[in-house]
Each structure stands twice: as C-alpha cells, then as structure tokens.
Amino acid sequence: MYKKLIFEISKPGRKGYTLPENDVPKKQVDDLLPEKYLRQSPPQLPEVSENEVVRHYVNISIHNHHIDKGFYPLGSCTMKYNPKVNEVTAAMPGFRNTHPHTPEQFSQGSLELMYDLAGLLTEISGMESTSLQPAAGAQGELTGLLMIRAYHDKQGKPRKKIIVPDSSHGTNPASVTIAGYQSVNVKSNENGTVDLDDLAKVIDEDVAGLMLTNPNTLGIFEDQIIKIQKMMHDAGALMYMDGANLNALLGIVRPGDMGFDCVHFNLHKTFSTPHGGGGPGSGPVAVSERLEPFLPKPRVIKENGQYRFNYDYPDSIGKVHSFYGNFGMLVRAYTYIRMHGPAELRAISENAIINANYLLSKLRDHFELPYDSPVMHEFVVSASRQKAKGARAVDIAKRLLDYGFHAPTIYFPLIVKEALMIEPTETETKETLDEFADALIKINEEIDTDKDTVLTSPHKTPVKRLDDAKAAKEINVCYNG
Ligand SMILES: *Cc1c(COP(=O)(O)O)cnc(C)c1O
C-alpha cells in the first residue's frame, strides 16, 4: 500500500492524487482545494541516499552548539542535560500513536499520566490544582494573568495594573500588556531584591497582582517574600510567581507556602524536556484555591477508577492550547520526576545551587559583583572592569565560543551593566566548571596581552562574528558546508 501511494503521488497532474480507501473521500479534497493550488508536475525532490542524509544532519549538528556537545551556561534558561530515557518513554507506541481524538476508554494510560503529572506538579508547588495546557513559560504567564483578571471580575471589582520588579524577565511585562493590564515597575534595593518602600508606594486598589520571579533573575532569593505577599493580599491583589527558576527550589521551598496564587513551570527547564531549537516547550500553571475555578479546561479527572476529560467548569477561562498541551513533553517530564523521586528532586536543586556557588567562588576575584549576596542556581557578574580596558561583555561571550563553550546570557538583567548571567545547572561535573572558569580567567589575561584576538573572536566557529542587527533582519540559516 505504501509503495502504491508513493507511485500514485509522484504521477503528474491532479488525477494522480489517489487517496487510499477509507480516508478522506477524494471528491471532498477536490472541493476543498481550488484547481490553481494543485501541483501540475511532480516536486523536484533531491536524489540522495540515506548515507548522505545522515551525514548532512550529523554535520549540521556538529556545526551547532548543543547540550549534548558541550557546556551551555545560558543564565535563566536552565540548559540541563536532557536524559535519553525521556525519549524512550515518549516514543512508547501507546503514547506516541495516540491521536488526540482517541476515545477516552482507549487512552486511559495517557489520561492517567496527565492526571498524575498534574498531581505531582501541584504537590511540588504546594498549590491547589494544575493545568498542563500552556505551551511555554510565557504562555503560562498569560494564562495566569487571565485567571487573575477573571478572579477580580468575578468579585465585581475589575482592576487595571500588575506590578513587575525591574529585575524581571522580559516576558513578564510583555504578558502583562498582552493580558490588557498596565505594567507598573518596582525597583530593586541594594541587595538585589524587591525594594519594599517602593512597593508600598505603587500598591493601590487598581493593582490586580504582583509578578515575581523567585529566586529572581540575579539568582537571589527574595527573603522578604512573606512580607511581600502579605502587603499584596491585604490590598486584595494576587501573587503570580514566574517559576522559571524552580530548579533552585525543588523539595526545598514551595511557591504555595510562600503565598503565591499562581506559578508556571517550565518543563523545558526544571524538568529536563528539550528546549531552544529542540522544543516544543511546555509551561503548566498551578494555582491556589482562589484561582482554582478559573483554570483552563478541560481537566483530567478520575471517576470510579476511570479517567476522563471534564469540561464542566463554568468559571474557566477556557482553552489556551489546542487539545491538551504538548503531550510528548508531559511524558518526558513525568519520566524525569518519577525517575528521581522526592529526595532526588531536592538533590537536583541542592546540586544546582552548589554548582553555581562553586563557579562564582572561582570567578569572584576576576569580575565585578554587582550584588554580593549568596546565590541560588545562577549568578550575574559584570564585565565593567574589562570594559574599561576596551573589551565588553559581548567580546568575552564571543571569545568563549573559541574555547568550546556556549556563551552565558549577556546584558540581562538590565539593571546590571555589562552583565554576564551564568547558570551551570546540576548536570555538570566539577571538571567542566573548572575548565569554564579557567577559560574566563584566560580571556581576562588575553584582554591585557592580546586584546585584538578577543575583539575579533570567535575564530574557530563555522560562522565568525556577525553584525547582530543585520543578522536579525536578514536571517540566513542555510548550511552550505
Ligand atoms: C525562560 C523564562 C521565561 C519564559 O519562558 P519560555 O518558556 O521561554 O516562554 C520567563 N521567565 C523567566 C525568569 C525565564 O527564565
């Protein structure tokens, strides 16, 4: 049948497109597709052998940097190793071959996994309930804000503003705007945490909530969090936690216990599912009792030992994703959580914190530290001393590529000049951290002895230094090597 299909498809002309029996009736396809859109000649497909195809992709993969190839300390992104066992479970036929329209009685295993994963995330976050639908952290943010809006509307007191600290991730004010709220900035104090005096000034009865990352984007834990949540709740406003940094908190402290009403998870960060070019992402949201009625629907429920989708939530904000979210990612995250268990989940965060502090201890004499507080899973140093000698953060980042490392995040958070934001994650060895620190120390020496090499780097990558503005406008991702 396969052969027959290929043969027929490759025949020229619309008459060649014979569909197999029991599929969409041919007549219907002809009605749907106007003549002018139908191909009149066979497509020009390249004639290549499997060998050539494999070499093509292997070559592309080694020209790129990725977590399977080397250290990837991209601050804020938690580029931890993606265990291959996740791929094995996600590819199990019972999961992989299940169509979203499969009747519930034939997809009990998939439903059970979703039910259990939502329960695990609820437990990990100390919340009341979880939706697995959002497809990214940023979409989780929007989902959370829409629920906060629905909450205030339901109380009959619509509000207009959301407070966002100046150290927040760019997606926070963007989500606030997309949700139709006005974003109000609050300053950080000299410790790099929220300035409570400034916060008190901006709270009023138009404030619907506060969006906070904890630990924040400087890698510093908001130690006034209990006071902050009290200030907000006393004013009738809700607490949203950007949970992208949850890799610092697993099994140690829970967003629900800190007084948050909503938190999103980045399964593609904390729970080891692929991201970047390897996505798609997944950004479930967990909520407190206050927001529980407004969660997206459907939710998976268990009744008489059977799992089913329940749509009966009159106050729900509705659907935020087609079907039920990025299911393959849910399988991977579930695998990761079950494989580790509670004690090891805590060890993940403890090791992420130890690795970040170890690396910081090796670098603290070589860079300026804008906020010299103990850090959680990531830290930010400033290259302002290096800039005074003529090499900026971007030059250091580019030179690191020559040493075989991915660059850290640079120029973020915005409150630190010449920022280098470094997140090693728990999956790296001491040897790798040592090599990375040595490379940065060596680059510092090069700035003194051989600055041009640094300023014109990278020298060893397939693509040399690009004009960033031009490269962003005239994207060329072809591989011709
Ligand atoms: C990664 C990140 C986000 C956005 O998550 P996406 O999945 O990329 O949309 C939001 N906030 C913080 C602090 C992050 O690190």
CSV table of C-alpha atoms in Angstrom, one decimal, residues 84-332:
chain,number,residue,atom,x,y,z
A,84,LYS,CA,17.8,10.0,26.8
A,85,VAL,CA,15.4,7.8,28.8
A,86,ASN,CA,12.8,10.6,28.4
A,87,GLU,CA,12.9,10.0,24.7
A,88,VAL,CA,12.4,6.2,25.2
A,89,THR,CA,9.2,6.7,27.2
A,90,ALA,CA,7.9,9.5,25.0
A,91,ALA,CA,8.3,7.2,22.0
A,92,MET,CA,6.4,4.3,23.5
A,93,PRO,CA,3.8,3.3,21.0
A,94,GLY,CA,0.9,3.7,23.4
A,95,PHE,CA,1.8,7.3,23.9
A,96,ARG,CA,3.2,8.2,20.6
A,97,ASN,CA,0.5,6.7,18.4
A,98,THR,CA,-2.5,8.0,20.4
A,99,HIS,CA,-4.5,10.6,18.4
A,100,PRO,CA,-6.0,13.5,20.4
A,101,HIS,CA,-9.4,12.4,19.2
A,102,THR,CA,-9.0,8.8,20.5
A,103,PRO,CA,-12.0,8.0,22.7
A,104,GLU,CA,-11.2,8.2,26.4
A,105,GLN,CA,-11.7,4.5,27.0
A,106,PHE,CA,-8.8,3.8,24.6
A,107,SER,CA,-6.4,6.4,26.0
A,108,GLN,CA,-6.6,5.7,29.7
A,109,GLY,CA,-2.8,5.4,30.0
A,110,SER,CA,-2.3,8.9,28.6
A,111,LEU,CA,-5.0,10.4,30.7
A,112,GLU,CA,-3.6,8.7,33.8
A,113,LEU,CA,-0.2,10.2,33.1
A,114,MET,CA,-1.7,13.7,32.7
A,115,TYR,CA,-3.7,13.2,35.9
A,116,ASP,CA,-0.7,12.0,37.8
A,117,LEU,CA,1.7,14.7,36.4
A,118,ALA,CA,-0.8,17.5,37.3
A,119,GLY,CA,-0.9,16.0,40.8
A,120,LEU,CA,2.9,15.8,41.1
A,121,LEU,CA,3.3,19.4,40.0
A,122,THR,CA,0.6,20.5,42.4
A,123,GLU,CA,2.5,18.8,45.2
A,124,ILE,CA,5.9,20.1,44.2
A,125,SER,CA,4.5,23.7,44.1
A,126,GLY,CA,2.3,23.5,47.2
A,127,MET,CA,-0.7,24.6,45.2
A,128,GLU,CA,-4.3,23.5,44.9
A,129,SER,CA,-4.6,22.4,41.3
A,130,THR,CA,-2.6,22.4,38.0
A,131,SER,CA,-3.4,22.8,34.2
A,132,LEU,CA,-0.9,21.2,31.8
A,133,GLN,CA,-2.2,23.2,28.7
A,134,PRO,CA,0.2,26.2,28.2
A,135,ALA,CA,2.9,25.5,25.7
A,136,ALA,CA,5.6,27.8,27.2
A,137,GLY,CA,6.6,29.8,30.2
A,138,ALA,CA,5.3,32.9,28.6
A,139,GLN,CA,2.0,31.3,27.7
A,140,GLY,CA,1.7,30.1,31.4
A,141,GLU,CA,2.2,33.8,32.4
A,142,LEU,CA,-0.6,34.9,30.1
A,143,THR,CA,-2.8,32.1,31.4
A,144,GLY,CA,-2.1,33.1,35.0
A,145,LEU,CA,-2.9,36.8,34.3
A,146,LEU,CA,-6.1,35.9,32.5
A,147,MET,CA,-7.1,33.9,35.6
A,148,ILE,CA,-6.2,36.8,37.9
A,149,ARG,CA,-8.4,39.0,35.7
A,150,ALA,CA,-11.3,36.5,35.8
A,151,TYR,CA,-10.9,36.4,39.6
A,152,HIS,CA,-11.2,40.2,40.1
A,153,ASP,CA,-14.0,40.4,37.5
A,154,LYS,CA,-15.9,37.7,39.4
A,155,GLN,CA,-15.6,39.7,42.6
A,156,GLY,CA,-17.2,42.5,40.7
A,157,LYS,CA,-14.1,44.7,41.1
A,158,PRO,CA,-12.1,44.7,37.9
A,159,ARG,CA,-8.5,46.1,38.3
A,160,LYS,CA,-6.1,47.6,35.8
A,161,LYS,CA,-2.5,47.2,36.9
A,162,ILE,CA,0.1,44.5,37.6
A,163,ILE,CA,3.3,45.3,39.5
A,164,VAL,CA,6.6,43.9,37.9
A,165,PRO,CA,10.0,44.4,39.5
A,166,ASP,CA,12.8,46.0,37.4
A,167,SER,CA,14.8,42.7,37.5
A,168,SER,CA,12.0,40.7,35.9
A,169,HIS,CA,12.3,38.6,32.7
A,170,GLY,CA,11.2,40.5,29.6
A,171,THR,CA,8.3,38.1,29.1
A,172,ASN,CA,6.6,39.4,32.3
A,173,PRO,CA,5.8,43.0,31.2
A,174,ALA,CA,5.1,41.6,27.8
A,175,SER,CA,2.5,39.1,29.2
A,176,VAL,CA,1.0,41.9,31.3
A,177,THR,CA,0.5,44.1,28.3
A,178,ILE,CA,-1.0,41.2,26.2
A,179,ALA,CA,-3.4,40.4,29.0
A,180,GLY,CA,-4.6,44.0,28.8
A,181,TYR,CA,-3.1,45.2,32.0
A,182,GLN,CA,-0.8,48.2,32.6
A,183,SER,CA,2.6,47.2,33.9
A,184,VAL,CA,3.9,49.1,36.9
A,185,ASN,CA,7.6,48.9,37.7
A,186,VAL,CA,9.0,48.5,41.2
A,187,LYS,CA,12.7,49.0,42.0
A,188,SER,CA,15.3,46.6,43.4
A,189,ASN,CA,17.2,47.6,46.5
A,190,GLU,CA,21.0,47.4,47.1
A,191,ASN,CA,20.7,43.6,47.9
A,192,GLY,CA,19.1,43.0,44.5
A,193,THR,CA,15.7,42.1,46.0
A,194,VAL,CA,12.4,44.0,45.8
A,195,ASP,CA,12.5,47.4,47.5
A,196,LEU,CA,9.6,47.2,50.0
A,197,ASP,CA,9.3,51.0,50.3
A,198,ASP,CA,9.0,51.4,46.6
A,199,LEU,CA,6.5,48.5,46.5
A,200,ALA,CA,4.3,50.2,49.2
A,201,LYS,CA,4.2,53.3,47.1
A,202,VAL,CA,2.8,51.6,44.0
A,203,ILE,CA,0.2,49.4,45.7
A,204,ASP,CA,-3.4,50.8,45.3
A,205,GLU,CA,-6.8,49.4,44.7
A,206,ASP,CA,-6.3,49.3,40.9
A,207,VAL,CA,-3.5,46.7,41.3
A,208,ALA,CA,-4.6,43.2,40.4
A,209,GLY,CA,-1.4,41.4,41.3
A,210,LEU,CA,2.4,41.2,41.5
A,211,MET,CA,4.5,39.1,39.2
A,212,LEU,CA,7.7,38.0,40.8
A,213,THR,CA,10.4,35.6,39.9
A,214,ASN,CA,11.9,33.8,42.9
A,215,PRO,CA,14.8,33.4,43.1
A,216,ASN,CA,14.9,36.5,40.9
A,217,THR,CA,16.9,36.9,37.7
A,218,LEU,CA,20.0,37.8,39.7
A,219,GLY,CA,19.9,34.3,41.2
A,220,ILE,CA,19.0,35.9,44.6
A,221,PHE,CA,16.2,34.5,46.8
A,222,GLU,CA,13.6,37.1,47.8
A,223,ASP,CA,13.9,36.8,51.5
A,224,GLN,CA,11.1,39.3,52.2
A,225,ILE,CA,8.6,37.2,50.3
A,226,ILE,CA,6.3,36.6,53.3
A,227,LYS,CA,6.0,40.3,53.9
A,228,ILE,CA,5.5,41.0,50.2
A,229,GLN,CA,2.7,38.5,49.9
A,230,LYS,CA,1.0,40.0,52.9
A,231,MET,CA,1.2,43.5,51.5
A,232,MET,CA,-0.3,42.3,48.2
A,233,HIS,CA,-3.1,40.2,49.7
A,234,ASP,CA,-4.0,42.9,52.3
A,235,ALA,CA,-4.6,45.1,49.2
A,236,GLY,CA,-6.8,42.5,47.6
A,237,ALA,CA,-4.2,41.8,44.9
A,238,LEU,CA,-2.9,38.3,43.9
A,239,MET,CA,0.6,36.9,43.7
A,240,TYR,CA,2.0,35.4,40.4
A,241,MET,CA,5.3,33.5,40.6
A,242,ASP,CA,7.3,33.2,37.4
A,243,GLY,CA,8.5,29.7,38.2
A,244,ALA,CA,11.2,29.5,35.5
A,245,ASN,CA,13.8,29.4,38.3
A,246,LEU,CA,12.2,26.5,40.1
A,247,ASN,CA,15.4,24.5,39.5
A,248,ALA,CA,16.7,26.3,42.7
A,249,LEU,CA,13.7,25.3,44.9
A,250,LEU,CA,12.7,21.7,44.3
A,251,GLY,CA,11.9,20.0,47.6
A,252,ILE,CA,13.3,22.9,49.5
A,253,VAL,CA,10.6,25.5,49.4
A,254,ARG,CA,7.2,25.6,47.7
A,255,PRO,CA,5.6,28.6,45.9
A,256,GLY,CA,2.3,27.9,47.6
A,257,ASP,CA,3.9,28.1,51.0
A,258,MET,CA,5.4,31.4,50.1
A,259,GLY,CA,1.9,32.8,49.5
A,260,PHE,CA,1.7,32.7,45.7
A,261,ASP,CA,-1.6,32.2,44.0
A,262,CYS,CA,-0.3,31.1,40.6
A,263,VAL,CA,3.0,29.7,39.3
A,264,HIS,CA,4.1,28.5,35.9
A,265,PHE,CA,6.6,25.7,35.4
A,266,ASN,CA,9.0,25.5,32.5
A,267,LEU,CA,9.1,21.7,31.9
A,268,HIS,CA,11.8,22.5,29.4
A,269,LYS,CA,13.9,24.0,32.1
A,270,THR,CA,13.4,22.4,35.5
A,271,PHE,CA,12.0,19.1,34.3
A,272,SER,CA,14.6,18.3,31.6
A,273,THR,CA,12.5,18.3,28.4
A,274,PRO,CA,14.3,19.7,25.4
A,275,HIS,CA,14.2,23.4,24.5
A,276,GLY,CA,15.7,26.0,22.3
A,277,GLY,CA,15.8,24.6,18.8
A,278,GLY,CA,14.8,21.2,20.3
A,279,GLY,CA,11.4,22.3,21.8
A,280,PRO,CA,8.4,22.4,21.8
A,281,GLY,CA,8.1,23.8,25.3
A,282,SER,CA,5.5,23.2,28.0
A,283,GLY,CA,4.5,25.7,30.7
A,284,PRO,CA,1.9,24.2,33.1
A,285,VAL,CA,0.3,26.5,35.7
A,286,ALA,CA,-0.5,25.7,39.2
A,287,VAL,CA,-2.9,27.8,41.3
A,288,SER,CA,-4.1,28.4,44.8
A,289,GLU,CA,-7.7,27.9,45.9
A,290,ARG,CA,-8.5,31.5,45.0
A,291,LEU,CA,-7.8,30.8,41.3
A,292,GLU,CA,-8.8,27.2,41.0
A,293,PRO,CA,-12.2,27.8,39.5
A,294,PHE,CA,-10.7,29.7,36.6
A,295,LEU,CA,-8.2,27.1,35.4
A,296,PRO,CA,-8.2,26.3,31.7
A,297,LYS,CA,-10.5,23.4,30.7
A,298,PRO,CA,-10.8,20.5,30.2
A,299,ARG,CA,-9.1,19.0,33.2
A,300,VAL,CA,-8.5,15.2,33.6
A,301,ILE,CA,-10.4,13.8,36.5
A,302,LYS,CA,-10.7,10.3,37.9
A,303,GLU,CA,-14.1,8.7,38.5
A,304,ASN,CA,-14.8,5.1,39.5
A,305,GLY,CA,-11.3,4.1,38.6
A,306,GLN,CA,-11.6,5.7,35.1
A,307,TYR,CA,-10.0,8.8,33.8
A,308,ARG,CA,-11.9,11.4,31.6
A,309,PHE,CA,-11.8,15.0,30.5
A,310,ASN,CA,-14.1,17.2,32.4
A,311,TYR,CA,-15.3,20.4,30.7
A,312,ASP,CA,-17.8,21.4,33.4
A,313,TYR,CA,-16.1,24.4,34.9
A,314,PRO,CA,-18.4,27.4,34.4
A,315,ASP,CA,-15.8,30.0,35.5
A,316,SER,CA,-12.9,28.6,33.5
A,317,ILE,CA,-11.0,31.0,31.2
A,318,GLY,CA,-11.4,28.3,28.5
A,319,LYS,CA,-8.8,26.7,26.4
A,320,VAL,CA,-5.3,28.1,25.9
A,321,HIS,CA,-3.9,25.4,23.6
A,322,SER,CA,-5.3,23.0,21.0
A,323,PHE,CA,-6.3,19.7,22.6
A,324,TYR,CA,-4.5,19.3,25.9
A,325,GLY,CA,-1.0,20.8,25.6
A,326,ASN,CA,2.3,19.4,24.3
A,327,PHE,CA,1.7,15.8,25.4
A,328,GLY,CA,5.1,14.4,24.4
A,329,MET,CA,6.7,16.9,26.8
A,330,LEU,CA,4.4,15.8,29.6
A,331,VAL,CA,5.6,12.2,29.2
A,332,ARG,CA,9.2,13.3,29.4
